[in-house]
mmCIF file of C-alpha atoms in Angstrom:
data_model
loop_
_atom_site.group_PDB
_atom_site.id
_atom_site.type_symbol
_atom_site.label_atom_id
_atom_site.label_comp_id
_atom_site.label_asym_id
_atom_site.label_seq_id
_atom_site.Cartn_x
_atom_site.Cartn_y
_atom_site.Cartn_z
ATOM 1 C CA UNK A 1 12.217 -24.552 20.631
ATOM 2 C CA UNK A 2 9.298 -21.344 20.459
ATOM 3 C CA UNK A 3 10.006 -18.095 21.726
ATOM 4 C CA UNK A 4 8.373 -17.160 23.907
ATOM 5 C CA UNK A 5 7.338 -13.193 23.295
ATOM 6 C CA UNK A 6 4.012 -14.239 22.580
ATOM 7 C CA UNK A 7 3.685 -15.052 26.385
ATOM 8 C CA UNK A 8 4.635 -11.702 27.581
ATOM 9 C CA UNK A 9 4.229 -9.708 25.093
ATOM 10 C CA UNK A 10 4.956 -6.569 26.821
ATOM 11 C CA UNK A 11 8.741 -8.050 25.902
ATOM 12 C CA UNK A 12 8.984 -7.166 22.325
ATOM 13 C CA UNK A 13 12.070 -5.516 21.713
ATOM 14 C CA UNK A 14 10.064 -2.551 20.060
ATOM 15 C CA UNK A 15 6.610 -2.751 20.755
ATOM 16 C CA UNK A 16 6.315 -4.587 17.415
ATOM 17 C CA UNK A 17 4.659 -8.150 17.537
ATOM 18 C CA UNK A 18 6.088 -10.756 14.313
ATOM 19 C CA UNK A 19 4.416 -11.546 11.482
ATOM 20 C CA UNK A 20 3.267 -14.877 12.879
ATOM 21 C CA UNK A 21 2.835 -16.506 16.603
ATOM 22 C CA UNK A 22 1.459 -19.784 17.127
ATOM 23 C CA UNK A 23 -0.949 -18.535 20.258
ATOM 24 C CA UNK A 24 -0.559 -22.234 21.904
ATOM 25 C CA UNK A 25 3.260 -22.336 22.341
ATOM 26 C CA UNK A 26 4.588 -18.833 21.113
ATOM 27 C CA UNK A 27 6.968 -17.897 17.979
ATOM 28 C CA UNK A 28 8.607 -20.606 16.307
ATOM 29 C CA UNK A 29 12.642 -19.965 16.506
ATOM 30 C CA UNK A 30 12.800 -19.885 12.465
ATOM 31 C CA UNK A 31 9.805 -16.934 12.341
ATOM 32 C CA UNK A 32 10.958 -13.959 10.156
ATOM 33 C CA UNK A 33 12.069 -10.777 12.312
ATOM 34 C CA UNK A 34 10.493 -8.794 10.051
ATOM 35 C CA UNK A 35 7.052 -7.690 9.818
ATOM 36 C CA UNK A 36 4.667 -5.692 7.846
ATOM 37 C CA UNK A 37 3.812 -2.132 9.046
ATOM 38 C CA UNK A 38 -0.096 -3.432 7.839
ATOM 39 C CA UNK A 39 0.703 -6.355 10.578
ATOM 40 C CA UNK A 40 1.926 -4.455 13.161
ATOM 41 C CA UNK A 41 -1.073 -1.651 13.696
ATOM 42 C CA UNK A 42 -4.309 -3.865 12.810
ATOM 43 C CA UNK A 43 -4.069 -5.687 16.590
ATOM 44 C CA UNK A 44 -5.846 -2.455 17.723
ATOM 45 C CA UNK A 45 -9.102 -3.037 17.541
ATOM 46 C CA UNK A 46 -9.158 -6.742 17.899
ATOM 47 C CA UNK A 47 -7.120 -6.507 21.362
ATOM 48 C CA UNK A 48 -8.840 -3.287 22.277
ATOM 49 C CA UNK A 49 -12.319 -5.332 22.063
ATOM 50 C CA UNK A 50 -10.943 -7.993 24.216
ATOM 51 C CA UNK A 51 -9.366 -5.577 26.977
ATOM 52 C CA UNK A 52 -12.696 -4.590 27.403
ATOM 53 C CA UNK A 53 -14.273 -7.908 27.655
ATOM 54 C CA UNK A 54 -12.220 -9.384 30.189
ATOM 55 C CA UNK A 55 -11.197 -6.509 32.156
ATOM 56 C CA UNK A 56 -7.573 -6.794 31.283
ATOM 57 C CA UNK A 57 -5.835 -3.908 29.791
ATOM 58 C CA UNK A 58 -2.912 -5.749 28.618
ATOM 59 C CA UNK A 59 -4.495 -6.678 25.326
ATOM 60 C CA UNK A 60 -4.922 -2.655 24.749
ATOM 61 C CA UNK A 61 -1.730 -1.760 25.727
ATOM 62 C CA UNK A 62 0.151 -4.318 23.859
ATOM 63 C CA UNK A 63 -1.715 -2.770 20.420
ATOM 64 C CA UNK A 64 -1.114 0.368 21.545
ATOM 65 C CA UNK A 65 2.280 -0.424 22.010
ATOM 66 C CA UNK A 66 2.565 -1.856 18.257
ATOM 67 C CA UNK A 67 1.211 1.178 16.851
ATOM 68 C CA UNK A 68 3.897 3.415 19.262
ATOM 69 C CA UNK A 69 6.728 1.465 18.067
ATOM 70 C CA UNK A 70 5.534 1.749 14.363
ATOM 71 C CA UNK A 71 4.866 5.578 14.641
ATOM 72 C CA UNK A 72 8.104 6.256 16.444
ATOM 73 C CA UNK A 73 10.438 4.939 13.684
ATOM 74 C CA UNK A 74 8.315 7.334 11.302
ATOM 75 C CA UNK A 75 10.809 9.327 8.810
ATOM 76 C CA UNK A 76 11.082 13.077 9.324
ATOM 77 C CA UNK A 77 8.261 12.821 6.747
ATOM 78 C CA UNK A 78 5.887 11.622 8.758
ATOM 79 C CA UNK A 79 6.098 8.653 6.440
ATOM 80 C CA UNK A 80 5.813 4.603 7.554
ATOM 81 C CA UNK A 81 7.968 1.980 5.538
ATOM 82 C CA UNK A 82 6.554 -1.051 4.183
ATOM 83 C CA UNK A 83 8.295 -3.454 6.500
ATOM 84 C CA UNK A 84 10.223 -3.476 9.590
ATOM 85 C CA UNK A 85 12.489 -5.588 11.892
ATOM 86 C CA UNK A 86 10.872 -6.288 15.122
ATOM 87 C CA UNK A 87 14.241 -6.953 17.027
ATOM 88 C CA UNK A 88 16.147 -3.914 15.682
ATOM 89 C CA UNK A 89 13.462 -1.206 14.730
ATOM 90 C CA UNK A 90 15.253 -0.350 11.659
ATOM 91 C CA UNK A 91 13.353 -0.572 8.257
ATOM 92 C CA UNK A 92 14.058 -2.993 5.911
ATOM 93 C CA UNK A 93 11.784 -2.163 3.182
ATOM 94 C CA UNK A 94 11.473 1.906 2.875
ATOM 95 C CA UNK A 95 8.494 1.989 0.519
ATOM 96 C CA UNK A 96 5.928 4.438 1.402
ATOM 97 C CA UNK A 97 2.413 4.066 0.127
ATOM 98 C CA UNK A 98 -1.481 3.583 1.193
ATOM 99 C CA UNK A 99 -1.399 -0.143 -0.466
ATOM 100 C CA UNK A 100 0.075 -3.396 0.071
ATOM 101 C CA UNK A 101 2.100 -3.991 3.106
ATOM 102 C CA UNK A 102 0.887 -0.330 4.738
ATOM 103 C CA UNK A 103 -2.688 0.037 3.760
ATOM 104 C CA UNK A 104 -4.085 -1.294 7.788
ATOM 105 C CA UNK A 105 -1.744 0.865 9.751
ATOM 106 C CA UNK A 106 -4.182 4.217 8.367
ATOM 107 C CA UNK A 107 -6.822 2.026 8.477
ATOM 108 C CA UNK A 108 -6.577 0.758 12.219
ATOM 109 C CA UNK A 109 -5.132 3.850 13.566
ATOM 110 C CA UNK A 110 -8.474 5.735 12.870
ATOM 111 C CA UNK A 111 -10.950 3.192 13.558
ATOM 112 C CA UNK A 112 -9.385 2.906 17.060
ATOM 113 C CA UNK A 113 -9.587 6.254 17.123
ATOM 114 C CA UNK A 114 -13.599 6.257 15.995
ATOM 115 C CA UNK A 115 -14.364 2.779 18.677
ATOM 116 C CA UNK A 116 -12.607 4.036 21.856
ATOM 117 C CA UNK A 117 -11.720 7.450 21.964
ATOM 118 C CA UNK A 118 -8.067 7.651 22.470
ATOM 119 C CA UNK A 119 -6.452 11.181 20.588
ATOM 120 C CA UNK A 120 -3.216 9.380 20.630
ATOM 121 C CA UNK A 121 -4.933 7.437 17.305
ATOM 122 C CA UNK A 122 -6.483 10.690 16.117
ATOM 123 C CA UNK A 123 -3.577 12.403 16.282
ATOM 124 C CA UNK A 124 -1.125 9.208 14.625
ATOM 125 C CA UNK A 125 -4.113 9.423 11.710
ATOM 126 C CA UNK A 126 -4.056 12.865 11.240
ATOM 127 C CA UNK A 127 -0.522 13.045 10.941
ATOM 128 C CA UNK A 128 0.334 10.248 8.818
ATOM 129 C CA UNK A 129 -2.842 11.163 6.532
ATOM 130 C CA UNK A 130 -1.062 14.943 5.894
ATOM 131 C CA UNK A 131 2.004 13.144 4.696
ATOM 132 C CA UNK A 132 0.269 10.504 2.898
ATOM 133 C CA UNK A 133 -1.515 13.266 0.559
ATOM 134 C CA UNK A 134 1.483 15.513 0.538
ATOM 135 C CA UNK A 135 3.939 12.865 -0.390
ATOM 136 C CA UNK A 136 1.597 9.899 -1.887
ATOM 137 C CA UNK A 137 -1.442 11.379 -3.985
ATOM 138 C CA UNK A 138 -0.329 12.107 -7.422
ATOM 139 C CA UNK A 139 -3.341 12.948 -9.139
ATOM 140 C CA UNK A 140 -5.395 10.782 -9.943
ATOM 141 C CA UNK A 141 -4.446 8.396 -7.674
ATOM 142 C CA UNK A 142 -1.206 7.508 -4.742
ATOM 143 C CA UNK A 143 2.036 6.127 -5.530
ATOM 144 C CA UNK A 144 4.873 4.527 -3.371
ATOM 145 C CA UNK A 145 7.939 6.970 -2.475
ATOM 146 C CA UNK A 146 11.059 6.617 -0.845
ATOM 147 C CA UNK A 147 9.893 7.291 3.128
ATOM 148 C CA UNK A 148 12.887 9.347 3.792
ATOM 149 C CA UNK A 149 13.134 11.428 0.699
ATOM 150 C CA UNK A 150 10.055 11.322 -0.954
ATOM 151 C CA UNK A 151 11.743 10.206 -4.139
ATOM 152 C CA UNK A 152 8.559 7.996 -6.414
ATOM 153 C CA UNK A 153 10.150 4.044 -5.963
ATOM 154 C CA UNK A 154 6.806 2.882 -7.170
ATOM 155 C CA UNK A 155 4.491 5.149 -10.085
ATOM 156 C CA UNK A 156 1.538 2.607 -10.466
ATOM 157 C CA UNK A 157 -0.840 1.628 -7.896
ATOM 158 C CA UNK A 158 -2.392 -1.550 -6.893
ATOM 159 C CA UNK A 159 -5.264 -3.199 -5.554
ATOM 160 C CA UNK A 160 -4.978 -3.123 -2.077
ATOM 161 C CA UNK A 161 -4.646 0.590 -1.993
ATOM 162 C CA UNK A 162 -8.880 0.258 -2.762
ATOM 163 C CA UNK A 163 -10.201 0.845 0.508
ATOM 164 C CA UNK A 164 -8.290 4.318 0.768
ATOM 165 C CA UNK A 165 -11.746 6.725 -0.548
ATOM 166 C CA UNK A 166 -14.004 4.280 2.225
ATOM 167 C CA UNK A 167 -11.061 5.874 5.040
ATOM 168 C CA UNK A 168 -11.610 9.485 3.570
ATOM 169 C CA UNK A 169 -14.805 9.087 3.680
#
C-alpha cells in the first residue's frame, strides 16, 4: 500500500515533502519520515520552472511550501538542522552547518530568489546566511554547531560544504 501525499501534495503534514516518492504510485508505506533539510528546499527551482511551463502554480507553491515549513522550525538562531521529520516538524538531527545534509537549502533559497523574484527567498537567504557566518565560519573555514546553542558538534569540514565561496560569490 503507497501513500498517497505525493498526489496532493498540498497534504504534507508540514509543508515538507519525504526523502523519496515513487511519482507513479506515491510514497511507499515503509519510506523514512525523515528528511534532509538539503531535500526539502532544492524542489524550488525545479517546480518553480514547471509552474511556469504549464500554467499551474501548484508546483511553485508546493516548493514554496517546503522551504516555509523548513524556515519556520528555524532555532532562535536563525539556524536549520540537518534533518527533520516530515510528520511531526521536530528535528531529529540538530547539526548546523553549510555541508552535507544542509548545503542546498542556502543554495536553492537564493537561486529562487535570483530566477523569479520572490523577497520571501531573499529574505530566508539573507537571514540564514547572517547566522551561518555568525555561528558557522570559524576562520578559515565553517564548522557544524549545535542549532539551538551554537555549541561546535562538528570542528572539521567536509566536502560537500565546497560550493559555499561559488554562493558568496
Amino acid at each position: 500500500m503507497m501513500i498517497s501525499y505525493f498526489i496532493c501534495p498540498l497534504t504534507w503534514p508540514r509543508g515538507i515533502p519525504f526523502g523519496s516518492v515513487n511519482l507513479l504510485y506515491g510514497v511507499d508505506d515503509d519510506e523514512s519520515k525523515i528528511t534532509s533539510t538539503a531535500g526539502g528546499g532544492t524542489l524550488t527551482l525545479e517546480f518553480g520552472v514547471l509552474s511556469r511551463l504549464t500554467n499551474n502554480t501548484v508546483f511553485e507553491q508546493v516548493a514554496k511550501n517546503s522551504v516555509r515549513g523548513i524556515w519556520a522550525r528555524r532555532s532562535k538562531l536563525n539556524l536549520v538542522g540537518a534533518h527533520i521529520n516530515v510528520f511531526t516538524g521536530e528535528w531529529t538531527q540538530k547539526d548546523a552547518g553549510i555541508g552535507t545534509s544542509i548545503d542546498s537549502f542556502y543554495e536553492y533559497v537564493l537561486k529562487a530568489y535570483l530566477l523569479f523574484g520572490d523577497e520571501e527567498y531573499l529574505y530566508v537567504f539573507q537571514e540564514a546566511y547572517k547566522a551561518a557566518m555568525h555561528y558557522l565560519h570559524h576562520d578559515p573555514w565553517y564548522i557544524e554547531v549545535n542549532m539551538n546553542s551554537g555549541a561546535t558538534v562538528w570542528p572539521l569540514f567536509n566536502s560537500l560544504q565546497a560550493f559555499w565561496p561559488g554562493l558568496q560569490i
